Amino acid sequence: MKYLLTVSFVLFALAGSVFAQDKTAADYKNEGNDALRNKDYQKALELYEQSVANWEEGEPLEDAMLYNMATSARRIENYEKAIKYYEMTKEQGFRPDISAYYIAFSYNKLDQEKEMESFLVDAVEEFSTSKYVGHMKKMLVTYYLKKGSEPYNEASQILASAQNADPSQYDEINARANEAFSNAKPWFEKVLKYDADNASAKASLQEINNRLAQ
């Protein structure tokens, strides 16, 4: 009896293994959809990737599943994978505008600002009529304001140092401040390209131009 039970247990385990191997790409995809609905993004991504691994060779991947993979990766802050899957979604023409926004978003989260800027400049042109273009422009404006404020604040600090400087140093101080202001100017001009009414950029540019004109 003990032998028979052992054999039965082994056969049951083997049968379970066979059934597990019989899972199709569609099965994994559907389980991934369930996990996504339950907001278990890590599990959803793993299941979707299992679906891809079992996808029929030569068949294009399903657009909606790719988008769900990208979303799951973004939700668990795996931004490298998010970029990968959003790019695939964009290339397949499925929600390309929002995919483009999230690609830039992911670059920003990875502190890859140059890649973000380059990508967004093209995306703003490509999706100029999209309802998401405003979000893309806002991301660019935030970046440009940040980059412009760095040399602008440096210039202000240089000018402040003149209070304790010898008069013979004034020309050199002004020259260094003007150089910093000149470095800040293009960034604020870029801000106005995407947000013509930006008050901060306008005020900064006006002061820069007044300083440089002296």
Short mmCIF file of C-alpha atoms in Angstrom, two decimals:
data_model
loop_
_atom_site.label_atom_id
_atom_site.label_comp_id
_atom_site.label_asym_id
_atom_site.label_seq_id
_atom_site.Cartn_x
_atom_site.Cartn_y
_atom_site.Cartn_z
CA MET A 1 0.00 0.00 0.00
CA LYS A 2 2.80 2.38 0.88
CA TYR A 3 4.43 1.64 -2.49
CA LEU A 4 1.18 2.31 -4.33
CA LEU A 5 0.70 5.62 -2.54
CA THR A 6 4.22 6.66 -3.43
CA VAL A 7 3.70 5.76 -7.08
CA SER A 8 0.37 7.60 -7.11
CA PHE A 9 1.98 10.71 -5.60
CA VAL A 10 4.76 10.69 -8.22
CA LEU A 11 2.24 10.26 -11.03
CA PHE A 12 0.15 13.12 -9.64
CA ALA A 13 3.22 15.38 -9.45
CA LEU A 14 4.19 14.48 -13.00
CA ALA A 15 0.69 15.16 -14.22
CA GLY A 16 0.74 18.55 -12.54
CA SER A 17 4.04 19.32 -14.21
CA VAL A 18 2.63 18.37 -17.62
CA PHE A 19 -0.42 20.56 -17.11
CA ALA A 20 1.82 23.47 -16.08
CA GLN A 21 3.85 23.04 -19.23
CA ASP A 22 0.66 23.08 -21.29
CA LYS A 23 0.01 26.73 -20.44
CA THR A 24 -0.23 28.82 -23.56
CA ALA A 25 0.77 32.39 -24.26
CA ALA A 26 -2.90 33.33 -24.00
CA ASP A 27 -3.14 31.70 -20.56
CA TYR A 28 -0.19 33.73 -19.24
CA LYS A 29 -1.58 36.88 -20.82
CA ASN A 30 -4.99 36.41 -19.21
CA GLU A 31 -3.41 35.72 -15.82
CA GLY A 32 -1.34 38.86 -16.31
CA ASN A 33 -4.50 40.83 -17.01
CA ASP A 34 -6.01 39.51 -13.76
CA ALA A 35 -2.88 40.51 -11.82
CA LEU A 36 -2.97 43.96 -13.42
CA ARG A 37 -6.60 44.44 -12.42
CA ASN A 38 -5.59 43.51 -8.88
CA LYS A 39 -2.74 46.04 -9.06
CA ASP A 40 -0.12 43.35 -8.56
CA TYR A 41 2.16 44.94 -11.13
CA GLN A 42 5.23 42.81 -10.42
CA LYS A 43 3.28 39.60 -10.95
CA ALA A 44 1.53 41.04 -13.99
CA LEU A 45 4.83 41.87 -15.65
CA GLU A 46 6.25 38.43 -14.92
CA LEU A 47 3.18 36.74 -16.40
CA TYR A 48 3.19 38.95 -19.49
CA GLU A 49 6.85 38.14 -20.04
CA GLN A 50 6.02 34.44 -19.74
CA SER A 51 3.39 35.02 -22.39
CA VAL A 52 5.99 36.60 -24.67
CA ALA A 53 8.35 33.68 -24.05
CA ASN A 54 5.60 31.30 -25.24
CA TRP A 55 4.36 33.49 -28.10
CA GLU A 56 4.08 31.82 -31.46
CA GLU A 57 7.19 32.55 -33.49
CA GLY A 58 6.61 35.02 -36.27
CA GLU A 59 3.36 36.34 -34.79
CA PRO A 60 3.34 40.04 -33.80
CA LEU A 61 2.92 40.69 -30.10
CA GLU A 62 -0.47 41.97 -29.03
CA ASP A 63 -0.55 45.77 -28.78
CA ALA A 64 -2.63 45.98 -25.62
CA MET A 65 -0.47 43.43 -23.82
CA LEU A 66 2.70 45.36 -24.70
CA TYR A 67 1.12 48.52 -23.33
CA ASN A 68 0.12 46.67 -20.15
CA MET A 69 3.69 45.38 -19.83
CA ALA A 70 5.03 48.91 -20.11
CA THR A 71 2.54 50.18 -17.55
CA SER A 72 3.37 47.36 -15.12
CA ALA A 73 7.09 48.06 -15.46
CA ARG A 74 6.51 51.78 -14.84
CA ARG A 75 4.36 51.07 -11.79
CA ILE A 76 7.13 49.02 -10.16
CA GLU A 77 9.64 51.72 -11.15
CA ASN A 78 11.54 49.49 -13.53
CA TYR A 79 12.02 52.37 -15.92
CA GLU A 80 14.47 50.59 -18.22
CA LYS A 81 11.84 48.00 -19.05
CA ALA A 82 9.15 50.66 -19.20
CA ILE A 83 11.10 52.45 -21.92
CA LYS A 84 11.67 49.19 -23.79
CA TYR A 85 8.00 48.23 -23.86
CA TYR A 86 6.62 51.73 -24.46
CA GLU A 87 8.98 52.02 -27.43
CA MET A 88 7.63 48.75 -28.81
CA THR A 89 4.08 49.98 -28.28
CA LYS A 90 4.87 53.28 -29.99
CA GLU A 91 6.49 51.54 -32.93
CA GLN A 92 3.39 49.41 -33.39
CA GLY A 93 1.23 52.53 -33.42
CA PHE A 94 -0.76 51.69 -30.29
CA ARG A 95 -1.34 54.78 -28.14
CA PRO A 96 1.88 56.25 -29.52
CA ASP A 97 1.43 59.71 -28.01
CA ILE A 98 0.92 58.62 -24.39
CA SER A 99 3.64 56.00 -24.88
CA ALA A 100 5.99 58.78 -26.00
CA TYR A 101 5.14 60.82 -22.90
CA TYR A 102 5.89 57.89 -20.61
CA ILE A 103 9.16 57.16 -22.40
CA ALA A 104 10.26 60.72 -21.61
CA PHE A 105 8.87 60.36 -18.07
CA SER A 106 10.97 57.23 -17.59
CA TYR A 107 14.12 58.91 -18.92
CA ASN A 108 13.51 61.70 -16.41
CA LYS A 109 13.12 59.22 -13.56
CA LEU A 110 16.43 57.64 -14.58
CA ASP A 111 18.08 61.12 -14.49
CA GLN A 112 18.84 60.77 -18.20
CA GLU A 113 17.91 64.37 -18.89
CA LYS A 114 19.67 64.76 -22.24
CA GLU A 115 17.91 61.69 -23.60
CA MET A 116 14.62 63.00 -22.22
CA GLU A 117 15.06 66.40 -23.85
CA SER A 118 16.08 65.00 -27.23
CA PHE A 119 13.18 62.57 -27.22
CA LEU A 120 10.63 65.19 -26.13
CA VAL A 121 11.65 67.77 -28.72
CA ASP A 122 10.89 65.22 -31.44
CA ALA A 123 7.73 63.98 -29.71
CA VAL A 124 6.28 67.48 -29.41
CA GLU A 125 6.63 67.86 -33.18
CA GLU A 126 5.34 64.38 -33.95
CA PHE A 127 2.30 64.62 -31.70
CA SER A 128 1.58 68.34 -32.00
CA THR A 129 -2.19 67.75 -32.08
CA SER A 130 -2.28 65.21 -29.24
CA LYS A 131 -4.04 65.98 -25.99
CA TYR A 132 -0.84 64.89 -24.27
CA VAL A 133 1.41 67.43 -25.98
CA GLY A 134 0.79 69.92 -23.17
CA HIS A 135 2.23 67.44 -20.67
CA MET A 136 5.25 66.94 -22.90
CA LYS A 137 5.84 70.69 -23.18
CA LYS A 138 5.47 71.09 -19.43
CA MET A 139 8.18 68.49 -18.86
CA LEU A 140 10.49 70.35 -21.24
CA VAL A 141 9.73 73.71 -19.60
CA THR A 142 10.47 72.33 -16.14
CA TYR A 143 13.80 70.99 -17.38
CA TYR A 144 14.75 74.24 -19.13
CA LEU A 145 13.86 76.35 -16.10
CA LYS A 146 16.03 74.13 -13.95
CA LYS A 147 18.96 74.34 -16.35
CA GLY A 148 18.60 78.10 -16.72
CA SER A 149 18.35 78.74 -13.00
CA GLU A 150 21.74 77.16 -12.35
CA PRO A 151 23.92 79.75 -14.18
CA TYR A 152 21.41 82.50 -13.36
CA ASN A 153 21.77 81.87 -9.62
CA GLU A 154 25.52 81.59 -10.06
CA ALA A 155 25.55 85.05 -11.67
CA SER A 156 23.52 86.50 -8.81
CA GLN A 157 25.97 85.07 -6.27
CA ILE A 158 28.91 86.49 -8.18
CA LEU A 159 27.34 89.95 -8.16
CA ALA A 160 26.58 89.65 -4.45
CA SER A 161 30.28 89.05 -3.80
CA ALA A 162 31.00 92.56 -5.07
CA GLN A 163 29.71 94.00 -1.78
CA ASN A 164 32.86 92.83 0.02
CA ALA A 165 35.24 93.18 -2.92
CA ASP A 166 37.83 95.79 -3.66
CA PRO A 167 36.71 98.28 -6.33
CA SER A 168 39.58 97.11 -8.50
CA GLN A 169 37.83 93.74 -8.74
CA TYR A 170 34.50 95.09 -10.01
CA ASP A 171 35.26 94.68 -13.71
CA GLU A 172 36.36 91.09 -13.24
CA ILE A 173 33.28 90.31 -11.11
CA ASN A 174 30.95 91.84 -13.68
CA ALA A 175 32.63 89.89 -16.47
CA ARG A 176 32.16 86.60 -14.63
CA ALA A 177 28.55 87.45 -13.82
CA ASN A 178 27.83 88.37 -17.43
CA GLU A 179 29.32 85.09 -18.61
CA ALA A 180 27.00 83.19 -16.27
CA PHE A 181 24.03 85.28 -17.40
CA SER A 182 24.93 84.51 -21.03
CA ASN A 183 24.93 80.81 -20.21
CA ALA A 184 21.49 81.10 -18.64
CA LYS A 185 19.91 83.06 -21.49
CA PRO A 186 19.43 80.22 -24.04
CA TRP A 187 17.65 78.05 -21.50
CA PHE A 188 15.06 80.72 -20.73
CA GLU A 189 14.60 81.35 -24.43
CA LYS A 190 13.82 77.65 -24.84
CA VAL A 191 11.24 77.94 -22.07
CA LEU A 192 9.41 80.65 -24.01
CA LYS A 193 9.46 78.52 -27.15
CA TYR A 194 7.19 76.02 -25.41
CA ASP A 195 5.47 78.35 -22.92
CA ALA A 196 5.35 81.85 -24.37
CA ASP A 197 3.66 83.32 -21.29
CA ASN A 198 5.97 81.85 -18.67
CA ALA A 199 6.39 84.71 -16.19
CA SER A 200 9.54 83.37 -14.55
CA ALA A 201 11.39 82.99 -17.84
CA LYS A 202 10.26 86.41 -19.03
CA ALA A 203 11.44 88.14 -15.85
CA SER A 204 14.78 86.31 -15.88
CA LEU A 205 15.40 87.14 -19.54
CA GLN A 206 14.56 90.79 -19.00
CA GLU A 207 17.10 91.06 -16.19
CA ILE A 208 19.71 89.16 -18.21
CA ASN A 209 19.26 91.42 -21.22
CA ASN A 210 19.46 94.53 -19.05
CA ARG A 211 22.67 93.28 -17.42
CA LEU A 212 24.29 92.33 -20.71
CA ALA A 213 23.33 95.67 -22.26
CA GLN A 214 25.19 97.68 -19.59
#
